[in-house]
Each structure stands twice: as structure tokens, then as C-alpha cells.
PDB file of C-alpha atoms and ligand atoms in Angstrom:
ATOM      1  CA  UNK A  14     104.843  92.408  93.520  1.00 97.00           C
ATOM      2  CA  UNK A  15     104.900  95.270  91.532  1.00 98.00           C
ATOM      3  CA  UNK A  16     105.004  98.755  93.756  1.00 98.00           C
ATOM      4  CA  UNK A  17     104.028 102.207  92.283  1.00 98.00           C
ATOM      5  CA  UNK A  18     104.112 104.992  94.331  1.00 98.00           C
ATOM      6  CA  UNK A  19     101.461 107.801  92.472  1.00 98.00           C
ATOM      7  CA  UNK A  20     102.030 110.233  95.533  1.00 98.00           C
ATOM      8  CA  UNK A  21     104.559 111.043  97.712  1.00 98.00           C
ATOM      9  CA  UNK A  22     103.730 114.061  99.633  1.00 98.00           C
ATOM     10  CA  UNK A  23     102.152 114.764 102.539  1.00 97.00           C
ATOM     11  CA  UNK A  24      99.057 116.632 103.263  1.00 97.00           C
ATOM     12  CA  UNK A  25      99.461 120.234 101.739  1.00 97.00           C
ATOM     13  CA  UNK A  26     101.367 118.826  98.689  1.00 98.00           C
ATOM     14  CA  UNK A  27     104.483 119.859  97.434  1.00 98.00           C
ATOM     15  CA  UNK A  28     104.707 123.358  96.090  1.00 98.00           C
ATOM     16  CA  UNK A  29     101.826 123.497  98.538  1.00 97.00           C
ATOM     17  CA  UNK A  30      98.269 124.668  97.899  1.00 94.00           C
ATOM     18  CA  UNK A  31      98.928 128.122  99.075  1.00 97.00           C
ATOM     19  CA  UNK A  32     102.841 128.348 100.229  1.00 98.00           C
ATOM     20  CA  UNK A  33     105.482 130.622  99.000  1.00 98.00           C
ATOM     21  CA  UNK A  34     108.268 129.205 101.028  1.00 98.00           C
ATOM     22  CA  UNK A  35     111.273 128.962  98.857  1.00 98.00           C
ATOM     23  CA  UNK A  36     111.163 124.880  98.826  1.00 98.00           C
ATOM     24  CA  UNK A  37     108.049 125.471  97.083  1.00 98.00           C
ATOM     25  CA  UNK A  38     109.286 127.930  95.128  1.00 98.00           C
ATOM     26  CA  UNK A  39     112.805 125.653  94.228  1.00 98.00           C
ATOM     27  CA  UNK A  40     110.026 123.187  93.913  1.00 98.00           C
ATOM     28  CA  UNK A  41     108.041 124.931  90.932  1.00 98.00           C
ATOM     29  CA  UNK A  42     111.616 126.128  89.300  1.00 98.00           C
ATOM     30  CA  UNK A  43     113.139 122.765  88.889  1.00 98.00           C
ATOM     31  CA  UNK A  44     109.530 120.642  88.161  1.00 98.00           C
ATOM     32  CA  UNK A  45     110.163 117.109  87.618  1.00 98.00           C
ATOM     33  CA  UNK A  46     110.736 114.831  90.991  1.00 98.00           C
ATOM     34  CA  UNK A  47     110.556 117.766  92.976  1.00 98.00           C
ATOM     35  CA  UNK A  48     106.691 118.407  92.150  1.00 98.00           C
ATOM     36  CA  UNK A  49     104.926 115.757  94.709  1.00 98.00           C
ATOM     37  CA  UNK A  50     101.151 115.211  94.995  1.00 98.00           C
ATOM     38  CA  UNK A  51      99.312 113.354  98.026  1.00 98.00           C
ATOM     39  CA  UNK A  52     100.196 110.651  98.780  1.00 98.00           C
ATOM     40  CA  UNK A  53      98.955 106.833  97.376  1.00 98.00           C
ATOM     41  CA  UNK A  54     100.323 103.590  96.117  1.00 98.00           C
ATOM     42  CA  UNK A  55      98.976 100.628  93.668  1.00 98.00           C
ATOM     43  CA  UNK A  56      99.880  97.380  93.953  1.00 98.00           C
ATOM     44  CA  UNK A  57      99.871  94.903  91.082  1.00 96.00           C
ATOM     45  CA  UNK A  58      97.409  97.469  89.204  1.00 94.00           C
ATOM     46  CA  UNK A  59      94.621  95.707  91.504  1.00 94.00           C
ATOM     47  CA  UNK A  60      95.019  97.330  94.913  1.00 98.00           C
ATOM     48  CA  UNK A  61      95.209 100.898  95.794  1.00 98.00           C
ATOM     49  CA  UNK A  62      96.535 102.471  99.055  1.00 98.00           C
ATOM     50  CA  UNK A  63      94.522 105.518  99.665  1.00 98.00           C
ATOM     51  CA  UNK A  64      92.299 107.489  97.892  1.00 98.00           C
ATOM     52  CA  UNK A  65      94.031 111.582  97.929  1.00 98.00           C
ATOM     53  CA  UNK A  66      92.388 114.590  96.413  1.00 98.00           C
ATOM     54  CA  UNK A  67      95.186 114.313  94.032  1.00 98.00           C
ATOM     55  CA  UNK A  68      93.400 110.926  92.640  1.00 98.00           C
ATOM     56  CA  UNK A  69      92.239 112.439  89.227  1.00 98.00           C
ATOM     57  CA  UNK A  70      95.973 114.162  88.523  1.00 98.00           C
ATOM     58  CA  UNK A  71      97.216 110.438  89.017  1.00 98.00           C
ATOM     59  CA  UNK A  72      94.871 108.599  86.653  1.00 98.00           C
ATOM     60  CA  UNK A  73      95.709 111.653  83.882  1.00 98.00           C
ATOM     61  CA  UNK A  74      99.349 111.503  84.782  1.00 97.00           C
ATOM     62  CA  UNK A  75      99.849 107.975  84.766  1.00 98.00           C
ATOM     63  CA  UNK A  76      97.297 106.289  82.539  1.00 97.00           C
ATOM     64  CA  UNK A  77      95.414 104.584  84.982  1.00 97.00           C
ATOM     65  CA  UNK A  78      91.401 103.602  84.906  1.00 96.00           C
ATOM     66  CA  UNK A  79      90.294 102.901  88.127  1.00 96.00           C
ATOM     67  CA  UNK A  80      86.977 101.836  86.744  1.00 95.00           C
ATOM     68  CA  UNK A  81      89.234  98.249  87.063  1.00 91.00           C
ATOM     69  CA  UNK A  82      90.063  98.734  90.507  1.00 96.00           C
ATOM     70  CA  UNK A  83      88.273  96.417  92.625  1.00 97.00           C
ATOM     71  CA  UNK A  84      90.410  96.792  96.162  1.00 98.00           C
ATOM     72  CA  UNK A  85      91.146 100.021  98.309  1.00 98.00           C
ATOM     73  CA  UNK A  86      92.678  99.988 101.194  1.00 98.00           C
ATOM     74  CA  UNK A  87      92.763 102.931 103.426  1.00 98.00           C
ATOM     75  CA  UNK A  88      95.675 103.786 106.227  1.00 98.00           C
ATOM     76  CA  UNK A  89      93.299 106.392 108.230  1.00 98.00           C
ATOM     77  CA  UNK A  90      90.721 109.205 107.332  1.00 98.00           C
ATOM     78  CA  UNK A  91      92.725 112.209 107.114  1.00 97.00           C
ATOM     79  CA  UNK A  92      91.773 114.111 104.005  1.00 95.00           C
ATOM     80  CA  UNK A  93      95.140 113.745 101.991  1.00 97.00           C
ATOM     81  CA  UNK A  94      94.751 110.007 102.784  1.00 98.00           C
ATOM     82  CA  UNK A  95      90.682 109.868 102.237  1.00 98.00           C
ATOM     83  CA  UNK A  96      89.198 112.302  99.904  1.00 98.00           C
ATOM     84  CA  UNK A  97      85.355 111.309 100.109  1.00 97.00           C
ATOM     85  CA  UNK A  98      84.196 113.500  97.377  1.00 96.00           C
ATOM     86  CA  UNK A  99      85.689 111.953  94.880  1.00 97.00           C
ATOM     87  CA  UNK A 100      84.651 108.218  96.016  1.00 97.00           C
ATOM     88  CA  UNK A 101      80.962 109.607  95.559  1.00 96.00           C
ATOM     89  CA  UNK A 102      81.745 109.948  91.824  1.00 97.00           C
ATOM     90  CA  UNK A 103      81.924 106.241  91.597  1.00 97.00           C
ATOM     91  CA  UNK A 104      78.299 105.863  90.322  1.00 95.00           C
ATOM     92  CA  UNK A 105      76.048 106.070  87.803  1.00 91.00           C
ATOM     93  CA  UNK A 106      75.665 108.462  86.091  1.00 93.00           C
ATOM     94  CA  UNK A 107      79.394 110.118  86.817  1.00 96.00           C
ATOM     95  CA  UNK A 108      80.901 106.308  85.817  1.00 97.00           C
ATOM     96  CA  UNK A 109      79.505 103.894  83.487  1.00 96.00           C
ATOM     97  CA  UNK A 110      81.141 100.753  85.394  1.00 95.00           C
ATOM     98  CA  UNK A 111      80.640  97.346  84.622  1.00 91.00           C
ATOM     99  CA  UNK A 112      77.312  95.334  86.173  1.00 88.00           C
ATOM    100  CA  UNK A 113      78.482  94.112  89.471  1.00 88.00           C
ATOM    101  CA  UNK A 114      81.652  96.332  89.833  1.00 94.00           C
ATOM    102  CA  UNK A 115      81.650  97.161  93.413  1.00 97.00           C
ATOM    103  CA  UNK A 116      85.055  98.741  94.937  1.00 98.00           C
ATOM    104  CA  UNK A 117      85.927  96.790  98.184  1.00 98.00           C
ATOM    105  CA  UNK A 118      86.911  99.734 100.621  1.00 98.00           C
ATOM    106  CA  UNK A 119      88.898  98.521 103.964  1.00 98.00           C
ATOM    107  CA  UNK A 120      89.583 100.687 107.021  1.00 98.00           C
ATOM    108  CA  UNK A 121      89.294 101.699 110.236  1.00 98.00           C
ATOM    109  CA  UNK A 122      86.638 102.365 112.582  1.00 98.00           C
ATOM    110  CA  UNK A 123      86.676 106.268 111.396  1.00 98.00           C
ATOM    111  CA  UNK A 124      86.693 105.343 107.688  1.00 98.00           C
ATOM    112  CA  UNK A 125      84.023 102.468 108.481  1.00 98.00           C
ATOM    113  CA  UNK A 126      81.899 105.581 109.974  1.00 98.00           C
ATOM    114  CA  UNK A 127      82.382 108.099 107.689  1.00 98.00           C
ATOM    115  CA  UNK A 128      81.493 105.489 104.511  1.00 98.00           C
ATOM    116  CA  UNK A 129      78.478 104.260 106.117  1.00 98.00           C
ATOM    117  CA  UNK A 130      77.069 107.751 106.299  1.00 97.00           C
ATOM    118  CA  UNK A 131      77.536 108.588 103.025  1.00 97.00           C
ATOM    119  CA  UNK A 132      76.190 105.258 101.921  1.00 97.00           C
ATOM    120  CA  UNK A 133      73.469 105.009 104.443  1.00 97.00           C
ATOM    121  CA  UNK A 134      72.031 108.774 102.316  1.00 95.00           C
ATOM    122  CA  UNK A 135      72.772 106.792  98.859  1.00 94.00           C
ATOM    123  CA  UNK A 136      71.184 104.175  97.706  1.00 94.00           C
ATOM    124  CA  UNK A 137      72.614 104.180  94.313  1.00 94.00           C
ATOM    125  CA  UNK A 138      76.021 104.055  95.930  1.00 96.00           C
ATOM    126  CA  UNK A 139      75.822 100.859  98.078  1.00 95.00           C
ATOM    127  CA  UNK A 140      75.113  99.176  94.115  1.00 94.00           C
ATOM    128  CA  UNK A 141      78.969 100.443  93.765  1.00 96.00           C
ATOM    129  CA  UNK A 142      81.182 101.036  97.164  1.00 98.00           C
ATOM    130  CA  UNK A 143      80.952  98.584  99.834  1.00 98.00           C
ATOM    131  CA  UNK A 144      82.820  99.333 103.047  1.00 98.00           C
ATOM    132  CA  UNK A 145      85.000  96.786 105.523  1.00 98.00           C
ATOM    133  CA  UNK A 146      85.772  97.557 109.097  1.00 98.00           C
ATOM    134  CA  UNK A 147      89.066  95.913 109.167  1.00 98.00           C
ATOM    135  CA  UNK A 148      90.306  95.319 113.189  1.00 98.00           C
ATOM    136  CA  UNK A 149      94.085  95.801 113.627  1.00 98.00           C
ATOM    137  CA  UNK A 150      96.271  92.677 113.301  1.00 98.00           C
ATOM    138  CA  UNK A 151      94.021  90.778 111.636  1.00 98.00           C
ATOM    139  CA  UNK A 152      95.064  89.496 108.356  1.00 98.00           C
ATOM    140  CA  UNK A 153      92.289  89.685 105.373  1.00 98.00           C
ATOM    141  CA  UNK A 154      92.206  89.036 101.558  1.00 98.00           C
ATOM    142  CA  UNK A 155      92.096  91.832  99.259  1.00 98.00           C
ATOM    143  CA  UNK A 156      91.689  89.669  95.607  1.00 96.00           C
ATOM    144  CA  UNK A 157      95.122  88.019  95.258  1.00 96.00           C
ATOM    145  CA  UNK A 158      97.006  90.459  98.302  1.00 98.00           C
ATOM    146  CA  UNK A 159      96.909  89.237 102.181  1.00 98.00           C
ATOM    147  CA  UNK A 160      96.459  92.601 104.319  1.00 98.00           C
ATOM    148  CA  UNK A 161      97.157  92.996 107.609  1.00 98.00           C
ATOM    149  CA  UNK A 162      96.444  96.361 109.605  1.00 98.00           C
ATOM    150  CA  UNK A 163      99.028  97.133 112.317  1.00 98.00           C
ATOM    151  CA  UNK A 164      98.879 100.257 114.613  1.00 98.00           C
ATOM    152  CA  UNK A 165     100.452 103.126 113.771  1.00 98.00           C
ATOM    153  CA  UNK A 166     101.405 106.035 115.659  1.00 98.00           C
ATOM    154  CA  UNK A 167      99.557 108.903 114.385  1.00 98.00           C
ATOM    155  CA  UNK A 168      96.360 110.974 114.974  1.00 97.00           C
ATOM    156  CA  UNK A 169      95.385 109.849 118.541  1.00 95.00           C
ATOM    157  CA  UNK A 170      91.650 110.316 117.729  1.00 97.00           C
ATOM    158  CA  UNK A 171      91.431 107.149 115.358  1.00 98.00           C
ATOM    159  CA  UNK A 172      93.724 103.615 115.489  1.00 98.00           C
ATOM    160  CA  UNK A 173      95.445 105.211 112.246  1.00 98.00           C
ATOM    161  CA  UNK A 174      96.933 101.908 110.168  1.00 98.00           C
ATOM    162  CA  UNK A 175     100.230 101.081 108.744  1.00 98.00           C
ATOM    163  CA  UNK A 176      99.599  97.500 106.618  1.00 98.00           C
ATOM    164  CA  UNK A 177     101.710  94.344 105.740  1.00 98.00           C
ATOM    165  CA  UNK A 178     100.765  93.399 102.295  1.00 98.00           C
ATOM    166  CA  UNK A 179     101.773  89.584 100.635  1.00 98.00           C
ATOM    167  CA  UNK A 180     101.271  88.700  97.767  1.00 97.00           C
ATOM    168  CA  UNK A 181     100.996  85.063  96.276  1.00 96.00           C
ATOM    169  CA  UNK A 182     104.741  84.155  96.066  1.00 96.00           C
ATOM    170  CA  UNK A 183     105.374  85.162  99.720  1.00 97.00           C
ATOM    171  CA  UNK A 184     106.877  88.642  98.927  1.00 98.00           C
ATOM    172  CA  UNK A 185     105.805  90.744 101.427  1.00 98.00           C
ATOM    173  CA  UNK A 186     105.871  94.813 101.946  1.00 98.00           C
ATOM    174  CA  UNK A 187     105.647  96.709 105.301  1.00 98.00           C
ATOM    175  CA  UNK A 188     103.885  99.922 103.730  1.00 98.00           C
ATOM    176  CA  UNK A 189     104.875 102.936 106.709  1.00 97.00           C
ATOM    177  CA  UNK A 190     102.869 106.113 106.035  1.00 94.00           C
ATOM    178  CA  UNK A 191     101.598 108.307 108.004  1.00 96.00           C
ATOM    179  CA  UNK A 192     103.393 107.005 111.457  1.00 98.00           C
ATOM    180  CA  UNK A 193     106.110 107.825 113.904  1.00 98.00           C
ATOM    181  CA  UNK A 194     107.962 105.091 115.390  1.00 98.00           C
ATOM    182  CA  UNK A 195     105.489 101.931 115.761  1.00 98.00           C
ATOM    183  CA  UNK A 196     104.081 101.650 118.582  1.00 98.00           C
ATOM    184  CA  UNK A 197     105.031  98.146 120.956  1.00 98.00           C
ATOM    185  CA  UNK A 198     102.693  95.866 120.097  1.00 98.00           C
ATOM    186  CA  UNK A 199     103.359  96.285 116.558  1.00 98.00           C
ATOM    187  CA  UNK A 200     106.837  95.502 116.747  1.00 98.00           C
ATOM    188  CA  UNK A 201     105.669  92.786 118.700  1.00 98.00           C
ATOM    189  CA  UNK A 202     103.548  91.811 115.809  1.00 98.00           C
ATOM    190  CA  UNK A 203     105.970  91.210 113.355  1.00 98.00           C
ATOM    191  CA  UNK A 204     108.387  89.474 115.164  1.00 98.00           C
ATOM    192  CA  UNK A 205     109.376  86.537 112.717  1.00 95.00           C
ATOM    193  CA  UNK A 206     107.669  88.555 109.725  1.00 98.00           C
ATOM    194  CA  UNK A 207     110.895  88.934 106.837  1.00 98.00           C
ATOM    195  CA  UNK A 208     110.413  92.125 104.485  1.00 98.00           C
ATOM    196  CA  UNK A 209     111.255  92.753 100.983  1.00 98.00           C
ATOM    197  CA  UNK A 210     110.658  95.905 101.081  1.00 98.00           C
ATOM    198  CA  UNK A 211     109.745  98.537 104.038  1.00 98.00           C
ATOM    199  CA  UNK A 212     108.224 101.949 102.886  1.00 98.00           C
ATOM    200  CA  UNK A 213     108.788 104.548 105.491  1.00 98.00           C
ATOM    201  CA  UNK A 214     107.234 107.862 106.042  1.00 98.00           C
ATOM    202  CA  UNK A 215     110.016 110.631 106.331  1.00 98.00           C
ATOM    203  CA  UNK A 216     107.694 113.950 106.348  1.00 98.00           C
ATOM    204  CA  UNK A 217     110.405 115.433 108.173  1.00 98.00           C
ATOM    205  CA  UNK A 218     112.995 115.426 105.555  1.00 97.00           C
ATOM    206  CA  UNK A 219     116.150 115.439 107.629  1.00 98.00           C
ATOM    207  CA  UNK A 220     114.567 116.411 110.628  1.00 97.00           C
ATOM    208  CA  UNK A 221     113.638 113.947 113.905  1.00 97.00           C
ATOM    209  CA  UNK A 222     110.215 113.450 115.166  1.00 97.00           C
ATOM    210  CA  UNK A 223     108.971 109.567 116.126  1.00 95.00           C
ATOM    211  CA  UNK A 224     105.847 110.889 117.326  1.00 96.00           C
ATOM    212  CA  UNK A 225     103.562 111.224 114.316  1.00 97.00           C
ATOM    213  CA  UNK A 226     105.645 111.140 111.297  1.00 98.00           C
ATOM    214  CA  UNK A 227     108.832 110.524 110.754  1.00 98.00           C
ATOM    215  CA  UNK A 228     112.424 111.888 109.384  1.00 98.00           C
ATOM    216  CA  UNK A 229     115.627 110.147 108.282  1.00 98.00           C
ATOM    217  CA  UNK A 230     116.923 110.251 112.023  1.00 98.00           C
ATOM    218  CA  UNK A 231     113.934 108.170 113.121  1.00 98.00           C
ATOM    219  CA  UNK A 232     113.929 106.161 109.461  1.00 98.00           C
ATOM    220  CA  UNK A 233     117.277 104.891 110.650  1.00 98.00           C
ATOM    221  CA  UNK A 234     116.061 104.023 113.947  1.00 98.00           C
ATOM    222  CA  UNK A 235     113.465 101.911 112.700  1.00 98.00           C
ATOM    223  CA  UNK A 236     115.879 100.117 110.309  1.00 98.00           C
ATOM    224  CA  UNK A 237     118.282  99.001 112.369  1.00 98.00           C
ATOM    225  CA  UNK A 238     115.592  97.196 114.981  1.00 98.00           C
ATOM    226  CA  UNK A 239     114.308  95.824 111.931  1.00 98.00           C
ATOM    227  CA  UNK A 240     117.851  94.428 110.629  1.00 98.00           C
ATOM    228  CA  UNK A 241     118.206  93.487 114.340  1.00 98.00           C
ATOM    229  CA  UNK A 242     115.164  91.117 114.576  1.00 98.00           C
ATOM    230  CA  UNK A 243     115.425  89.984 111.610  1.00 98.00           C
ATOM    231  CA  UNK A 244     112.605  90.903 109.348  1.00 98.00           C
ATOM    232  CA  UNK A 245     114.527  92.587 106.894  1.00 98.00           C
ATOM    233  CA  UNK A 246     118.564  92.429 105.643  1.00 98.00           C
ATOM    234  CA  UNK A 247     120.855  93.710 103.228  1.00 97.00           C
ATOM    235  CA  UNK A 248     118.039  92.423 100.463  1.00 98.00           C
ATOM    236  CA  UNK A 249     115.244  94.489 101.874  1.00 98.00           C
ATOM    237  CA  UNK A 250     114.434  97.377  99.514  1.00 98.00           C
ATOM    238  CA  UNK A 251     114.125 100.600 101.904  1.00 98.00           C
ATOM    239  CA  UNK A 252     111.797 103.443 100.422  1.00 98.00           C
ATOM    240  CA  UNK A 253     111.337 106.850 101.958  1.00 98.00           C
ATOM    241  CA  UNK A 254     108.222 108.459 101.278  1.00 98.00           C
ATOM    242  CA  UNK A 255     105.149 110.976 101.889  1.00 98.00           C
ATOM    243  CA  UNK A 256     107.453 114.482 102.357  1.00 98.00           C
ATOM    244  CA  UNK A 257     106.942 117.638 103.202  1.00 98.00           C
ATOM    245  CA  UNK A 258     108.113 121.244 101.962  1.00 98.00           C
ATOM    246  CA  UNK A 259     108.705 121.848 105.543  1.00 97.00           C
ATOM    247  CA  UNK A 260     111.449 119.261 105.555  1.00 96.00           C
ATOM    248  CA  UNK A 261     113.216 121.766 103.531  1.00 93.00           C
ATOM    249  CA  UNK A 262     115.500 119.508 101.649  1.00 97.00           C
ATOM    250  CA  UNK A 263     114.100 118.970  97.652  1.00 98.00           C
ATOM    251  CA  UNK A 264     114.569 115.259  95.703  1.00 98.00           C
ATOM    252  CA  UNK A 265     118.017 115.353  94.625  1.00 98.00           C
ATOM    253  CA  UNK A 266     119.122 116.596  98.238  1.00 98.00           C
ATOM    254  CA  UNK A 267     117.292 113.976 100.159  1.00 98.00           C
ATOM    255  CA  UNK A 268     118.737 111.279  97.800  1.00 98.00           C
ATOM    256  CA  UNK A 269     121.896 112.450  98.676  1.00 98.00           C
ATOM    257  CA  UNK A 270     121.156 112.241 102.630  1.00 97.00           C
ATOM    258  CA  UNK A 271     119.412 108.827 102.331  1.00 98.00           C
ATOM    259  CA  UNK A 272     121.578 107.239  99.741  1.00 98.00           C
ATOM    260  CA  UNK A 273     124.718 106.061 102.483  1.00 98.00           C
ATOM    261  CA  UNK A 274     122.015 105.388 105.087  1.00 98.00           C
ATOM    262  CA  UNK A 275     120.352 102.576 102.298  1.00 98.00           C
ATOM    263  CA  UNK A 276     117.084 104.189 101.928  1.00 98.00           C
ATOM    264  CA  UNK A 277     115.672 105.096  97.871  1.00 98.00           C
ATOM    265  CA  UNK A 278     114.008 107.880  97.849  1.00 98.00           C
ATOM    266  CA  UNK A 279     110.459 107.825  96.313  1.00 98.00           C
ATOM    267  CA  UNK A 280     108.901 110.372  93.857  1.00 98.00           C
ATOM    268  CA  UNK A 281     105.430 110.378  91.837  1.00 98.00           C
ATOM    269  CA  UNK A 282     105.353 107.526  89.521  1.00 98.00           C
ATOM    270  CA  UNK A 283     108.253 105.331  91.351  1.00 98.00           C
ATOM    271  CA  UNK A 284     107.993 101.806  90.364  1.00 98.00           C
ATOM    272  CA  UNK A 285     110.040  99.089  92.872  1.00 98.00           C
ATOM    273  CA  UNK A 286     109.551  95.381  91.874  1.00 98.00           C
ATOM    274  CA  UNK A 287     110.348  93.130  94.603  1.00 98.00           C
TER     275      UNK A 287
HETATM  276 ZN1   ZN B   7      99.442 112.169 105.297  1.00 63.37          ZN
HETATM  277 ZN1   ZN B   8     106.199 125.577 101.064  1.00 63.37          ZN
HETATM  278 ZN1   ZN B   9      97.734 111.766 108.576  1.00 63.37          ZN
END
């Protein structure tokens, strides 16, 4: 399974929109890993993990034509996770896609309500989008990936999503953005379930939260129960991901934090093969 991360920040982005803290302003100074945009992920150039306003920057930066992508998978409808306006461009006469070229869309019940209004005002759009109401714990088929939504602990208005994906050889991710640490019944879920590689949220840099995001205090938490049950060991890639400014520490820092601890740090355009 081929992983790459296109962005790895949280919501505001990092320099943010409008912030002149001086991690944003370190941030702008040394470029490079320390510029992150919202956060996504593709998987085997087939399957896409969120759709963030920074979409377009990613398919400059990185070469990528979505016009091919076929599955997207969403984790819950906050904007920097779900940026709507852009999905409406997926038509005629803003893309000249292939006849038949619908993008499967799978989410929650939020992103199952917001997609059926927009497509319930459009008829030329239901020719191209199609949306999925995907129940939690319920494992689906996404082309050649197996999916499975598991609770997260985020936004309390909407079951937010963290997702196992497989692929066809058995190698399986546990992709952990936006969450604190999971809630009971989905540890209970993957009892028996071996990773090869667990993505973490750690919006809180080096600081602790659990509650809605995470930092490398709670990171560490959530690795060790892991290691304990079983379902990942001294094999199991551990990536840190989806930061914030307000974490105050920049890339080379929180590689330095995470590196004894196990985890890799991710950055925009991060490729992990597992
Ligand atoms: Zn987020
Ligand atoms: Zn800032
Ligand atoms: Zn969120």
C-alpha cells in the first residue's frame, strides 16, 4: 500500500490564514517541511482521504489529476476535512471527465446530509458525485481498498470517523485524524486487528489533550495499548500527523521529540510504503 500524505495541518494551516505568531512566522522563514496545508491522504493513487480547501495547491504541487480518482472517503464534515465548493467543480462544464466517471463519496450521516443537498439542487451533479452513508464499523469496498469507519472522538455534534483501510495483500492502516483517544468501543473493535502502520493525529505538538485531538503525550498512550493488545509491534510504521502552529514546536523540532518515542513525523508530500 502506497501512503502519501498531501496535508498535514490542521484546520487554519500552517503559517495560518491570518496568524502572526512567531511559529508562523519561523514557519514562512525556513519554508520547506515547515509550510503545511490541510490536511488529506491518497492511497494507491485511487483513494483519497478528505477533500481540504487546500485540494487545488495539492494537485499543482504534486502532479496529481483527480479527474482519475474514483474513491473519496471522508473522516467528518469540518471544513479543513470537507471543502464542498470545490466538489461542485466536478462537472461539466468546470471538468471535462470521462462518460460514466462518477466519484464514489463515503461518510457520515453529516457528510451524507450536506451532499444530498447540494445534489438534490443539481441535477447535472448527481451525473458525477454520488454519495454513501457509511454506518460505523461496518466494513465496505472502496475499488481494490476494504474501509471500515470506527468512532472517533471529536466534534460531539456528528459520529466524526477514524478508518481502517486493507488493501489486497492484507496490509492494513489505522488512519487517526482528527480524534483524541478512541473512544471504548473502538478499541473494542479492533481487538485482533494487526497494523502496519497507525497514523495519529498530534495537533497538539508536544502538548496533552485526549479529548479531541491529540499530542505526543496522548500519541504515546495510544501506542503502547496498541503494542499491548497486539495490533501493532516493533514492525508497525507510526506516523504523526495533522499539526498545528499552536503546538509551537516546527518539523525538525517535533522530529526530534517523536524520533526516541518511534513515531515519523509527517510533512506535505510524505510517502510511507508498507
Ligand atoms: Zn482537522
Ligand atoms: Zn500562528
Ligand atoms: Zn475536525
Amino acid at each position: 500500500m502506497k501512503i502519501k500524505y498531501l496535508g498535514t495541518a490542521a484546520a487554519e494551516g500552517w503559517p495560518g490564514v491570518f496568524c502572526s505568531c512567531k511559529y508562523c512566522k519561523e514557519a514562512r522563514k525556513r519554508g520547506g517541511k515547515n509550510i503545511r496545508t490541510r490536511s488529506s491522504t491518497l492511497i494507491n493513487d485511487s483513494l483519497m482521504v478528505d477533500f481540504p480547501p487546500d485540494t487545488y495547491c495539492h494537485i499543482i504541487n504534486f502532479g496529481i489529476d483527480l479527474s482519475q480518482l474514483r474513491y473519496l472517503v471522508i473522516t467528518h464534515s469540518h471544513q479543513d476535512h470537507f471543502y464542498i465548493d470545490d466538489l461542485k467543480l466536478r462537472r461539466s462544464v468546470f471538468a471535462h471527465l470521462d462518460e460514466g466517471s462518477v466519484l464514489e463519496i463515503y461518510g457520515n450521516r453529516a457528510v451524507e446530509s450536506i451532499m444530498n443537498e447540494i445534489l438534490n439542487n443539481s441535477d447535472i451533479l448527481k451525473e458525477y458525485l454520488n454519495i454513501h452513508y457509511v454506518p460505523p464499523f461496518e466494513t465496505f469496498e472502496a475499488g481494490d481498498i476494504k474501509v471500515t469507519p470506527l468512532l472517533a472522538l471529536h466534534a460531539r455534534t456528528e459520529d466524526c470517523y477514524i478508518y481502517i483501510f486493507e488493501d489486497r495483500d492484507g496490509k492494513r492502516m489505522l488512519y487517526g485524524n482528527d480524534t483524541g483517544i478512541f473512544p471504548e468501543e473502538t478499541w473494542e473493535y479492533i481487538k485482533g486487528c494487526y497494523f502496519d502502520l497507525v497514523s495519529l493525529d498530534c495537533t497538539m505538538g508536544p502538548g496533552q489533550d485526549g479529548n479531541n485531538h491529540m499530542g505526543l503525550p496522548d500519541n504515546i498512550k495510544v501506542k503502547e495499548r496498541l503494542i499491548e493488545m497486539g495490533c501493532a509491534d516493533e514492525a508497525t510504521r507510526f506516523v504523526l500527523t495533522h499539526f498545528s502552529h499552536n503546538g509551537g514546536l516546527l518539523h525538525d523540532e517535533l522530529v526530534e521529540l517523536a524520533k526516541p518515542h518511534g513515531f515519523d513525523v509527517a510533512y506535505d508530500g510524505f510517502e510511507v510504503f508498507i
